[in-house]
Amino acid sequence: MDSTTNESDYSLFSIRQAARACNLSRSSLIRLEEKGLLTPARTDKKSGYRYYDNNNISRILQIQKFQGMGFSSEEIIYYYESGGKADELLAILEQKLSVLQQQIAEMRLRSHNVPDMSLSIIEIPETVCCVRKYQGALIQDKYHASYDFFHECVEKGIALAPKPFFIINERTDYLEGKLSSAPYDFYVCMPILPEQAPENAITIPACTALSLLGYGNYSRINEAYLYLGEQVRERGLTPAGYVRAIALVAPYVGKEIDQERYCSQLVLPIKDNM
């Protein structure tokens, strides 16, 4: 359309035509309107018939593209209401990319037939959790504590998030290249839905972290800790918190899973030394 074209010279489209052009149903177009994503060019007050123009059609196609990227209705509305500022949407996509890269690394490990480890720097998103403090040093201590706390959360009706629970271990021995058998404090963290979080829920802030994904049974866990500590020293990294242990594939996600296919992750928050 050039600068001499008057938009009023064009006839409007019926909802049937608009739906066909965008490969949507009529009800889908109405839902976009109900969500605040779309306003027809004209609506007949008597009949209720909706009419659409070229701009409406282009916007619908753009909305479909944004939805395909995983943006929520609220995020898309913000984009338009802010005059097309994309910084917030970009930040959301970058966070999704970080999570996706982590998931790809995890699935790549799951596809291996031999024990393996994968090291990377990742961004950990903010997580709202129910947290309980315990003490111990053995894998069995962590397993029983996690199982009991998980059961308690379900029993209390807490809405759990579809994320693996994790343990924050108050230990630093591995950073010095040694492992102690003495019991230490650890915290079992159950991710929950933020919008339904109880009053005693704790928000664990987002952070940059050194991540070590390990594949295989738990017999190599000590080796994993020592390797993580070695990499912290070699890379000149500064820890910004205690290490988190996440059992991505473990007995609690399926008792029938072969132990050699377990997938665990050690995540150490680190400071930006730049």
XYZ file of N, CA and C in Angstrom:
822
model
N 0.858 -1.191 0.000
C 0.000 0.000 0.000
C 0.897 1.245 0.000
N 0.708 2.139 -1.014
C 1.542 3.337 -1.052
C 0.865 4.481 -0.315
N 1.548 5.629 -0.271
C 1.081 6.754 0.534
C -0.174 7.401 -0.027
N -0.527 7.099 -1.280
C -1.721 7.710 -1.877
C -2.958 6.848 -1.715
N -2.776 5.664 -1.122
C -3.904 4.747 -0.978
C -4.711 5.081 0.262
N -6.013 5.163 0.123
C -6.915 5.408 1.238
C -7.495 4.076 1.687
N -7.251 3.731 2.970
C -7.705 2.432 3.469
C -9.214 2.280 3.358
N -9.949 3.366 3.414
C -11.408 3.294 3.330
C -11.885 2.883 1.946
N -10.960 2.918 0.955
C -11.326 2.495 -0.398
C -11.534 0.989 -0.481
N -11.065 0.258 0.533
C -11.169 -1.193 0.512
C -12.375 -1.653 1.326
N -13.073 -2.651 0.827
C -14.202 -3.204 1.573
C -13.678 -4.061 2.710
N -14.487 -4.225 3.737
C -14.101 -5.030 4.884
C -14.401 -6.496 4.638
N -13.773 -7.354 5.454
C -13.950 -8.795 5.322
C -14.919 -9.310 6.376
N -15.672 -10.311 6.031
C -16.543 -10.974 7.002
C -15.692 -11.862 7.902
N -16.256 -12.313 9.000
C -15.507 -13.189 9.903
C -15.143 -14.490 9.205
N -16.012 -14.945 8.279
C -15.713 -16.174 7.533
C -14.484 -15.976 6.661
N -14.402 -14.830 5.982
C -13.246 -14.562 5.126
C -11.966 -14.398 5.933
N -12.073 -13.709 7.047
C -10.896 -13.498 7.890
C -10.390 -14.817 8.457
N -11.336 -15.657 8.901
C -10.960 -16.951 9.470
C -10.281 -17.826 8.427
N -10.819 -17.815 7.214
C -10.236 -18.640 6.149
C -8.835 -18.158 5.801
N -8.646 -16.843 5.719
C -7.330 -16.297 5.369
C -6.266 -16.657 6.397
N -6.694 -16.773 7.670
C -5.737 -17.047 8.757
C -5.739 -18.512 9.181
N -6.513 -19.327 8.459
C -6.600 -20.764 8.756
C -7.040 -21.005 10.202
N -8.042 -20.242 10.619
C -8.597 -20.378 11.956
C -10.104 -20.583 11.861
N -10.680 -21.003 12.959
C -12.139 -21.110 13.023
C -12.714 -19.758 13.432
N -14.001 -19.571 13.194
C -14.648 -18.325 13.598
C -14.579 -18.161 15.122
N -14.746 -19.267 15.841
C -14.701 -19.195 17.307
C -13.313 -18.800 17.791
N -12.275 -19.193 17.051
C -10.908 -18.818 17.443
C -10.707 -17.318 17.321
N -11.272 -16.706 16.275
C -11.172 -15.257 16.124
C -11.892 -14.543 17.263
N -13.045 -15.062 17.640
C -13.796 -14.450 18.730
C -13.030 -14.573 20.041
N -12.338 -15.716 20.245
C -11.542 -15.899 21.465
C -10.390 -14.890 21.519
N -9.782 -14.595 20.366
C -8.730 -13.580 20.338
C -9.275 -12.234 20.795
N -10.496 -11.942 20.370
C -11.136 -10.688 20.778
C -11.429 -10.693 22.272
N -11.913 -11.817 22.786
C -12.249 -11.916 24.207
C -11.015 -11.783 25.089
N -9.866 -12.215 24.579
C -8.615 -12.126 25.332
C -7.973 -10.746 25.235
N -8.562 -9.871 24.452
C -8.005 -8.530 24.311
C -6.913 -8.412 23.280
N -6.758 -9.432 22.447
C -5.691 -9.440 21.455
C -6.097 -8.784 20.141
N -7.398 -8.665 19.900
C -7.873 -8.228 18.591
C -9.156 -7.417 18.735
N -9.255 -6.349 17.956
C -10.488 -5.563 17.871
C -10.877 -5.462 16.404
N -12.022 -6.013 16.007
C -12.437 -5.926 14.601
C -12.506 -4.478 14.136
N -12.313 -4.262 12.843
C -12.380 -2.912 12.294
C -13.750 -2.297 12.520
N -14.768 -3.131 12.484
C -16.120 -2.631 12.737
C -16.994 -3.769 13.237
N -17.882 -3.446 14.153
C -18.860 -4.406 14.649
C -20.240 -3.777 14.547
N -21.137 -4.441 13.839
C -22.499 -3.944 13.680
C -23.236 -4.075 15.010
N -23.687 -2.947 15.560
C -24.315 -2.960 16.881
C -25.632 -3.726 16.891
N -26.340 -3.711 15.783
C -27.635 -4.387 15.737
C -27.488 -5.902 15.554
N -26.696 -6.291 14.571
C -26.568 -7.713 14.247
C -25.447 -8.408 15.014
N -24.465 -7.614 15.486
C -23.316 -8.211 16.155
C -22.279 -8.738 15.188
N -22.506 -8.592 13.873
C -21.558 -9.079 12.878
C -20.238 -8.304 12.994
N -19.160 -9.050 12.862
C -17.827 -8.464 12.931
C -17.232 -8.362 11.531
N -16.498 -7.260 11.303
C -15.860 -7.035 10.007
C -14.395 -6.672 10.237
N -13.550 -7.149 9.340
C -12.105 -7.022 9.516
C -11.468 -6.366 8.300
N -10.351 -5.657 8.569
C -9.621 -5.034 7.460
C -8.243 -5.684 7.321
N -7.447 -5.148 6.407
C -6.117 -5.714 6.157
C -5.253 -5.720 7.414
N -5.341 -4.627 8.184
C -4.539 -4.548 9.397
C -4.923 -5.641 10.392
N -6.218 -5.918 10.507
C -6.672 -6.991 11.388
C -6.069 -8.327 10.976
N -6.120 -8.609 9.670
C -5.608 -9.894 9.174
C -4.110 -10.003 9.455
N -3.377 -8.928 9.179
C -1.933 -8.943 9.427
C -1.635 -9.145 10.912
N -2.432 -8.502 11.762
C -2.219 -8.638 13.209
C -2.502 -10.060 13.664
N -3.556 -10.667 13.133
C -3.876 -12.043 13.508
C -2.727 -12.977 13.147
N -2.171 -12.798 11.954
C -1.047 -13.643 11.527
C 0.167 -13.427 12.429
N 0.384 -12.155 12.843
C 1.505 -11.866 13.739
C 1.277 -12.492 15.104
N 0.044 -12.448 15.587
C -0.297 -13.054 16.877
C -0.047 -14.556 16.822
N -0.425 -15.184 15.707
C -0.187 -16.614 15.552
C 1.314 -16.927 15.618
N 2.105 -16.049 15.031
C 3.563 -16.241 15.062
C 4.074 -16.143 16.490
N 3.599 -15.125 17.230
C 4.007 -14.962 18.623
C 3.574 -16.157 19.466
N 2.366 -16.654 19.235
C 1.881 -17.812 19.987
C 2.748 -19.032 19.698
N 3.185 -19.160 18.438
C 4.073 -20.263 18.078
C 5.417 -20.176 18.775
N 5.819 -18.958 19.167
C 7.060 -18.763 19.923
C 6.872 -19.059 21.407
N 5.616 -19.278 21.806
C 5.355 -19.614 23.195
C 4.974 -18.445 24.078
N 4.687 -17.275 23.489
C 4.304 -16.122 24.287
C 2.856 -16.238 24.748
N 2.596 -15.752 25.950
C 1.245 -15.760 26.491
C 0.452 -14.587 25.926
N -0.867 -14.607 26.114
C -1.707 -13.501 25.644
C -1.281 -12.190 26.295
N -0.971 -12.230 27.597
C -0.572 -11.017 28.315
C 0.718 -10.440 27.746
N 1.655 -11.316 27.383
C 2.931 -10.852 26.841
C 2.745 -10.226 25.465
N 1.861 -10.813 24.664
C 1.594 -10.266 23.331
C 0.889 -8.919 23.442
N -0.074 -8.817 24.352
C -0.778 -7.550 24.564
C 0.205 -6.462 24.983
N 1.131 -6.810 25.887
C 2.133 -5.836 26.333
C 2.945 -5.322 25.141
N 3.297 -6.211 24.239
C 4.087 -5.823 23.066
C 3.367 -4.731 22.274
N 2.083 -4.914 22.040
C 1.332 -3.931 21.266
C 1.069 -2.661 22.066
N 0.731 -2.815 23.333
C 0.428 -1.638 24.157
C 1.664 -0.779 24.405
N 2.851 -1.381 24.325
C 4.096 -0.632 24.546
C 4.617 -0.011 23.260
N 3.825 -0.118 22.189
C 4.261 0.469 20.925
C 5.239 -0.382 20.166
N 5.289 -1.669 20.485
C 6.176 -2.579 19.763
C 7.534 -2.768 20.395
N 7.677 -2.420 21.688
C 8.949 -2.652 22.379
C 9.151 -4.151 22.555
N 10.264 -4.642 22.056
C 10.494 -6.088 22.031
C 11.474 -6.581 23.082
N 12.015 -5.681 23.903
C 13.044 -6.084 24.861
C 12.550 -7.174 25.805
N 11.330 -7.003 26.328
C 10.813 -7.985 27.277
C 10.573 -9.336 26.603
N 10.041 -9.314 25.384
C 9.813 -10.569 24.663
C 11.138 -11.255 24.343
N 12.154 -10.465 24.014
C 13.470 -11.031 23.734
C 14.029 -11.718 24.975
N 13.888 -11.074 26.130
C 14.387 -11.660 27.376
C 13.678 -12.972 27.674
N 12.380 -13.012 27.403
C 11.613 -14.239 27.628
C 12.102 -15.347 26.695
N 12.337 -15.005 25.429
C 12.824 -16.005 24.469
C 14.206 -16.512 24.852
N 15.070 -15.606 25.304
C 16.417 -16.018 25.690
C 16.375 -16.965 26.876
N 15.451 -16.717 27.804
C 15.302 -17.618 28.945
C 14.795 -18.978 28.483
N 13.847 -18.968 27.544
C 13.334 -20.230 27.001
C 14.448 -20.989 26.292
N 15.309 -20.234 25.580
C 16.420 -20.864 24.873
C 17.374 -21.528 25.854
N 17.646 -20.846 26.968
C 18.537 -21.411 27.983
C 17.979 -22.721 28.521
N 16.680 -22.713 28.801
C 16.039 -23.931 29.312
C 16.074 -25.021 28.250
N 15.802 -24.642 26.985
C 15.801 -25.622 25.899
C 17.185 -26.235 25.712
N 18.218 -25.396 25.785
C 19.581 -25.913 25.637
C 19.903 -26.908 26.747
N 19.420 -26.608 27.940
C 19.627 -27.519 29.061
C 18.890 -28.835 28.817
N 17.670 -28.742 28.288
C 16.882 -29.936 28.016
C 17.508 -30.782 26.914
N 18.068 -30.098 25.903
C 18.743 -30.823 24.819
C 19.942 -31.583 25.373
N 20.704 -30.911 26.233
C 21.863 -31.574 26.839
C 21.415 -32.776 27.659
N 20.317 -32.608 28.383
C 19.793 -33.716 29.189
C 19.372 -34.876 28.303
N 18.615 -34.590 27.222
C 18.147 -35.662 26.346
C 19.300 -36.315 25.600
N 20.345 -35.527 25.304
C 21.519 -36.110 24.650
C 22.190 -37.114 25.590
N 22.229 -36.765 26.874
C 22.786 -37.699 27.846
C 21.927 -38.943 27.951
N 20.613 -38.768 27.930
C 19.720 -39.927 28.037
C 19.907 -40.896 26.875
N 20.335 -40.358 25.736
C 20.484 -41.195 24.553
C 21.789 -41.983 24.550
N 22.695 -41.666 25.476
C 23.977 -42.376 25.535
C 23.805 -43.762 26.153
N 24.696 -44.644 25.797
C 24.665 -46.004 26.339
C 25.783 -46.253 27.342
N 26.571 -45.213 27.610
C 27.661 -45.359 28.576
C 27.636 -44.154 29.502
N 28.169 -44.278 30.722
C 28.216 -43.127 31.638
C 28.953 -41.962 31.000
N 28.491 -40.762 31.267
C 29.086 -39.588 30.641
C 28.801 -38.363 31.497
N 29.528 -37.267 31.238
C 29.309 -36.012 31.931
C 29.366 -34.872 30.927
N 28.612 -33.810 31.191
C 28.578 -32.655 30.312
C 28.583 -31.395 31.156
N 29.544 -30.488 30.877
C 29.720 -29.283 31.685
C 29.350 -28.054 30.862
N 28.645 -27.096 31.482
C 28.275 -25.877 30.774
C 27.927 -24.772 31.770
N 27.924 -23.531 31.270
C 27.452 -22.384 32.049
C 26.017 -22.125 31.618
N 25.095 -22.066 32.564
C 23.684 -21.906 32.230
C 23.062 -20.807 33.086
N 21.883 -20.383 32.678
C 21.088 -19.436 33.458
C 19.950 -20.206 34.111
N 19.844 -20.112 35.424
C 18.803 -20.789 36.174
C 17.680 -19.790 36.480
N 16.449 -20.073 36.083
C 15.364 -19.131 36.351
C 14.953 -19.120 37.820
N 14.273 -18.081 38.213
C 13.730 -17.990 39.573
C 12.762 -19.141 39.806
N 12.802 -19.703 41.013
C 11.941 -20.832 41.341
C 11.313 -20.622 42.709
N 10.001 -20.829 42.778
C 9.291 -20.753 44.054
C 9.167 -22.168 44.602
N 9.580 -22.365 45.856
C 9.656 -23.712 46.419
C 9.113 -23.772 47.844
N 8.682 -24.960 48.209
C 8.527 -25.309 49.616
C 9.845 -25.961 50.015
N 10.407 -25.569 51.160
C 11.748 -26.006 51.534
C 11.741 -26.599 52.935
N 12.499 -27.688 53.112
C 12.630 -28.316 54.428
C 14.100 -28.655 54.665
N 14.591 -28.347 55.857
C 15.992 -28.585 56.211
C 16.168 -29.969 56.829
N 17.250 -30.660 56.413
C 17.606 -31.978 56.949
C 19.114 -31.998 57.180
N 19.598 -33.138 57.644
C 21.034 -33.320 57.811
C 21.418 -34.741 57.440
N 22.560 -34.864 56.808
C 23.045 -36.182 56.403
C 24.128 -36.028 55.359
N 24.682 -37.158 54.911
C 25.730 -37.110 53.896
C 25.559 -38.194 52.839
N 24.765 -39.209 53.149
C 24.613 -40.347 52.250
C 23.497 -40.117 51.234
N 23.598 -40.798 50.097
C 22.552 -40.725 49.081
C 21.218 -41.172 49.659
N 21.271 -42.197 50.527
C 20.040 -42.684 51.139
C 19.382 -41.609 52.005
N 20.193 -40.790 52.676
C 19.642 -39.700 53.490
C 18.840 -38.733 52.612
N 19.393 -38.395 51.456
C 18.734 -37.460 50.547
C 17.468 -38.079 49.947
N 17.563 -39.357 49.620
C 16.419 -40.019 48.994
C 15.229 -40.083 49.959
N 15.479 -40.530 51.171
C 14.390 -40.667 52.141
C 13.807 -39.305 52.522
N 14.673 -38.292 52.680
C 14.194 -36.956 53.015
C 13.323 -36.402 51.890
N 13.766 -36.579 50.649
C 13.009 -36.083 49.500
C 11.663 -36.788 49.375
N 11.687 -38.103 49.548
C 10.453 -38.886 49.424
C 9.441 -38.459 50.487
N 9.913 -38.302 51.719
C 9.011 -37.929 52.820
C 8.435 -36.531 52.618
N 9.274 -35.573 52.191
C 8.804 -34.198 52.029
C 7.861 -34.089 50.836
N 8.164 -34.823 49.770
C 7.286 -34.859 48.599
C 5.900 -35.356 49.017
N 5.879 -36.439 49.784
C 4.619 -37.018 50.251
C 3.848 -36.008 51.111
N 4.560 -35.305 51.968
C 3.921 -34.317 52.841
C 3.307 -33.177 52.039
N 4.009 -32.711 51.012
C 3.492 -31.619 50.191
C 2.210 -32.032 49.467
N 2.209 -33.244 48.924
C 1.014 -33.736 48.239
C -0.132 -33.888 49.230
N 0.177 -34.424 50.400
C -0.844 -34.647 51.430
C -1.486 -33.326 51.866
N -0.703 -32.241 51.880
C -1.218 -30.934 52.290
C -1.956 -30.208 51.164
N -1.970 -30.802 49.985
C -2.685 -30.189 48.874
C -1.926 -29.077 48.186
N -0.606 -29.058 48.311
C 0.214 -28.030 47.667
C 0.319 -28.324 46.171
N 0.105 -27.306 45.352
C 0.153 -27.475 43.898
C 1.608 -27.464 43.432
N 2.116 -28.608 43.045
C 3.510 -28.743 42.627
C 3.696 -28.329 41.171
N 4.832 -27.721 40.877
C 5.162 -27.335 39.502
C 5.749 -28.545 38.769
N 5.577 -28.610 37.445
C 6.126 -29.738 36.671
C 7.627 -29.597 36.454
N 8.365 -29.502 37.542
C 9.824 -29.374 37.508
C 10.409 -30.381 38.489
N 11.621 -30.843 38.257
C 12.224 -31.772 39.215
C 12.550 -31.073 40.527
N 12.303 -31.747 41.644
C 12.726 -31.154 42.911
C 14.241 -31.290 43.028
N 14.824 -30.519 43.925
C 16.285 -30.528 44.037
C 16.692 -30.341 45.490
N 17.972 -30.562 45.727
C 18.531 -30.465 47.073
C 19.673 -29.453 47.057
N 19.649 -28.537 48.009
C 20.764 -27.597 48.184
C 21.637 -28.131 49.315
N 22.868 -28.460 48.982
C 23.793 -29.065 49.944
C 24.749 -28.025 50.522
N 24.731 -27.861 51.833
C 25.648 -26.924 52.492
C 27.008 -27.597 52.691
N 27.705 -27.769 51.593
C 29.041 -28.368 51.655
C 29.955 -27.609 50.702
N 31.226 -27.511 51.065
C 32.212 -26.835 50.225
C 33.495 -27.654 50.081
N 33.503 -28.851 50.679
C 34.728 -29.663 50.670
C 35.217 -29.977 49.265
N 34.294 -30.259 48.348
C 34.659 -30.637 46.976
C 35.412 -29.506 46.263
N 35.169 -28.266 46.695
C 35.856 -27.126 46.084
C 37.342 -27.139 46.392
N 37.717 -27.852 47.450
C 39.118 -27.948 47.852
C 39.749 -29.264 47.414
N 39.014 -30.012 46.598
C 39.555 -31.256 46.061
C 39.500 -32.435 47.007
N 38.598 -32.394 47.994
C 38.458 -33.513 48.928
C 36.998 -33.662 49.315
N 36.650 -34.830 49.829
C 35.284 -35.098 50.248
C 35.272 -35.611 51.680
N 34.459 -35.013 52.507
C 34.330 -35.427 53.901
C 33.110 -36.331 54.063
N 33.202 -37.272 54.994
C 32.075 -38.176 55.270
C 31.187 -37.636 56.391
N 31.537 -36.479 56.949
C 30.763 -35.912 58.058
C 29.409 -35.417 57.551
N 28.346 -35.621 58.315
C 27.010 -35.127 57.929
C 27.017 -33.601 57.786
N 26.187 -33.088 56.908
C 26.058 -31.647 56.716
C 24.579 -31.323 56.494
N 24.240 -30.048 56.639
C 22.865 -29.627 56.424
C 22.548 -29.618 54.933
N 21.339 -30.024 54.606
C 20.881 -29.902 53.225
C 19.395 -29.559 53.227
N 18.945 -28.961 52.140
C 17.571 -28.493 52.029
C 16.891 -29.154 50.840
N 15.761 -29.779 51.087
C 14.963 -30.349 50.006
C 14.025 -29.257 49.509
N 14.074 -28.985 48.203
C 13.290 -27.897 47.604
C 12.286 -28.473 46.604
N 11.007 -28.279 46.885
C 9.938 -28.752 46.017
C 9.375 -27.572 45.228
N 9.643 -27.476 43.923
C 9.078 -26.379 43.119
C 7.553 -26.436 43.117
N 6.926 -25.278 43.300
C 5.464 -25.218 43.349
C 4.970 -24.132 42.401
N 3.664 -24.152 42.116
C 3.076 -23.138 41.256
C 3.033 -21.811 42.015
N 3.697 -20.774 41.495
C 3.777 -19.495 42.224
C 2.424 -18.915 42.596
N 1.454 -19.046 41.675
C 0.154 -18.433 41.925
C -0.637 -19.143 43.021
N -0.179 -20.326 43.423
C -0.860 -21.056 44.489
C 0.088 -21.367 45.646
N 1.129 -20.577 45.767
C 2.151 -20.829 46.787
C 1.630 -20.517 48.190
N 1.918 -21.383 49.160
C 1.549 -21.087 50.544
C 2.411 -19.955 51.094
N 2.019 -19.413 52.243
C 2.710 -18.251 52.811
C 4.170 -18.538 53.158
N 4.477 -19.776 53.510
C 5.848 -20.101 53.912
C 6.735 -20.506 52.740
N 6.252 -20.327 51.521
C 7.058 -20.666 50.344
C 8.250 -19.723 50.241
N 9.310 -20.218 49.635
C 10.540 -19.441 49.480
C 10.845 -19.255 47.998
N 11.208 -18.036 47.626
C 11.600 -17.754 46.242
C 13.114 -17.843 46.125
N 13.565 -18.786 45.334
C 14.998 -18.947 45.094
C 15.337 -18.153 43.835
N 16.148 -17.105 43.950
C 16.365 -16.183 42.821
C 17.075 -16.825 41.635
N 16.890 -16.203 40.492
C 17.587 -16.636 39.282
C 19.086 -16.408 39.452
N 19.873 -17.169 38.721
C 21.326 -17.020 38.841
C 22.028 -17.630 37.640
N 23.281 -17.238 37.485
C 24.168 -17.908 36.538
C 24.837 -19.050 37.284
N 25.022 -20.175 36.624
C 25.548 -21.340 37.335
C 26.431 -22.202 36.447
N 27.345 -22.895 37.083
C 28.136 -23.928 36.424
C 27.371 -25.229 36.600
N 27.015 -25.862 35.493
C 26.182 -27.052 35.529
C 26.967 -28.275 35.074
N 26.853 -29.342 35.840
C 27.465 -30.611 35.473
C 26.369 -31.660 35.389
N 26.091 -32.116 34.172
C 25.111 -33.177 33.958
C 25.842 -34.508 33.955
N 25.343 -35.442 34.721
C 25.975 -36.752 34.805
C 25.014 -37.856 34.428
N 25.507 -38.833 33.672
C 24.689 -39.939 33.189
C 25.191 -41.233 33.793
N 24.282 -42.043 34.287
C 24.653 -43.326 34.875
C 24.170 -43.449 36.308
N 24.492 -44.554 36.960
C 24.033 -44.760 38.334
C 24.791 -43.846 39.296
N 24.430 -43.926 40.554
C 24.965 -42.986 41.539
C 26.380 -43.325 42.010
N 26.993 -44.347 41.447
C 28.313 -44.752 41.905
C 29.388 -43.703 41.585
N 29.090 -42.788 40.654
C 30.089 -41.788 40.248
C 29.811 -40.411 40.853
N 28.912 -40.331 41.827
C 28.537 -39.032 42.357
C 29.715 -38.307 43.007
N 30.567 -39.049 43.732
C 31.740 -38.414 44.346
C 32.704 -37.897 43.280
N 32.862 -38.675 42.237
C 33.714 -38.250 41.120
C 33.161 -36.972 40.491
N 31.840 -36.881 40.397
C 31.205 -35.702 39.804
C 31.473 -34.462 40.657
N 31.347 -34.598 41.984
C 31.607 -33.463 42.871
C 33.047 -32.984 42.735
N 33.994 -33.929 42.717
C 35.401 -33.555 42.621
C 35.716 -32.897 41.277
N 35.093 -33.394 40.220
C 35.302 -32.800 38.895
C 34.725 -31.385 38.847
N 33.562 -31.191 39.465
C 32.962 -29.860 39.529
C 33.891 -28.896 40.261
N 34.413 -29.322 41.405
C 35.333 -28.469 42.153
C 36.586 -28.157 41.371
N 37.094 -29.143 40.656
C 38.289 -28.940 39.830
C 38.043 -27.890 38.756
N 36.858 -27.949 38.117
C 36.536 -26.998 37.067
C 36.351 -25.578 37.613
N 35.817 -25.474 38.826
C 35.669 -24.164 39.458
C 37.046 -23.531 39.648
N 38.004 -24.329 40.120
C 39.357 -23.816 40.344
C 40.048 -23.478 39.035
N 39.969 -24.366 38.050
C 40.652 -24.156 36.780
C 40.112 -22.939 36.029
N 38.810 -22.694 36.153
C 38.175 -21.596 35.428
C 38.206 -20.287 36.210
N 38.721 -20.343 37.435
C 38.781 -19.138 38.252
C 37.413 -18.591 38.628
N 36.452 -19.485 38.847
C 35.085 -19.080 39.157
C 34.912 -18.839 40.653
N 33.969 -17.975 40.999
C 33.674 -17.686 42.401
C 32.261 -18.165 42.718
N 32.110 -19.151 43.592
C 30.770 -19.632 43.949
C 29.926 -18.513 44.556
N 28.631 -18.521 44.237
C 27.697 -17.522 44.765
C 26.607 -18.190 45.595
N 26.900 -19.382 46.062
C 25.914 -20.111 46.855
C 26.324 -21.565 46.952
N 25.477 -22.364 47.573
C 25.761 -23.784 47.730
C 25.314 -24.568 46.502
N 25.915 -25.718 46.309
C 25.626 -26.551 45.158
C 24.230 -27.173 45.277
N 23.559 -27.277 44.132
C 22.246 -27.905 44.073
C 22.373 -29.238 43.341
N 21.736 -30.254 43.874
C 21.731 -31.568 43.243
C 20.328 -31.849 42.736
N 20.222 -32.111 41.440
C 18.924 -32.341 40.810
C 18.926 -33.731 40.172
N 17.996 -34.565 40.597
C 17.865 -35.907 40.016
C 16.851 -35.818 38.877
N 17.345 -35.605 37.655
C 16.456 -35.441 36.507
C 15.775 -36.746 36.129
N 16.533 -37.806 36.126
C 15.974 -39.148 35.919
C 16.422 -39.991 37.091
N 15.474 -40.448 37.871
C 15.776 -41.142 39.121
C 14.623 -42.099 39.447
N 14.747 -42.874 40.510
C 13.677 -43.816 40.844
C 12.300 -43.173 40.988
N 12.254 -41.921 41.463
C 10.947 -41.323 41.722
C 10.182 -40.996 40.436
N 10.843 -40.925 39.284
C 10.134 -40.633 38.037
C 9.733 -41.903 37.301
N 10.137 -43.058 37.795
C 9.781 -44.325 37.161
C 10.642 -45.453 37.689
N 10.049 -46.319 38.492
C 10.823 -47.390 39.117
C 11.394 -48.366 38.094
N 10.773 -48.392 36.901
C 11.227 -49.345 35.895
C 12.436 -48.862 35.108
N 12.867 -47.626 35.322
C 14.011 -47.087 34.577
C 15.307 -47.736 35.052
N 16.096 -48.176 34.094
C 17.385 -48.796 34.391
C 18.283 -47.797 35.110
N 18.970 -48.230 36.168
C 19.848 -47.335 36.926
C 20.946 -46.728 36.061
N 21.352 -47.429 35.023
C 22.397 -46.910 34.154
C 21.896 -45.754 33.292
N 20.582 -45.518 33.303
C 20.008 -44.426 32.533
C 19.592 -43.244 33.422
N 19.997 -43.284 34.673
C 19.724 -42.143 35.545
C 20.469 -40.917 35.010
N 19.903 -39.744 35.245
C 20.534 -38.502 34.803
C 20.466 -37.504 35.953
N 21.617 -37.084 36.447
C 21.693 -36.171 37.587
C 22.429 -34.900 37.191
N 22.162 -33.842 37.938
C 22.774 -32.554 37.625
C 23.246 -31.876 38.902
N 24.484 -31.429 38.887
C 25.013 -30.585 39.956
C 25.083 -29.171 39.427
N 24.468 -28.243 40.144
C 24.399 -26.856 39.702
C 24.989 -25.965 40.792
N 26.030 -25.230 40.452
C 26.678 -24.339 41.410
C 26.502 -22.889 40.976
N 25.743 -22.083 41.720
C 25.635 -20.661 41.404
C 27.011 -20.002 41.428
N 27.296 -19.143 40.465
C 28.600 -18.498 40.401
C 28.419 -16.992 40.201
N 29.435 -16.228 40.633
C 29.424 -14.788 40.478
C 29.968 -14.409 39.112
N 29.534 -13.264 38.628
C 30.065 -12.717 37.386
C 31.382 -12.025 37.715
N 32.482 -12.618 37.292
C 33.801 -12.075 37.619
C 34.290 -11.040 36.606
N 33.438 -10.682 35.656
C 33.841 -9.711 34.648
C 33.934 -8.311 35.261
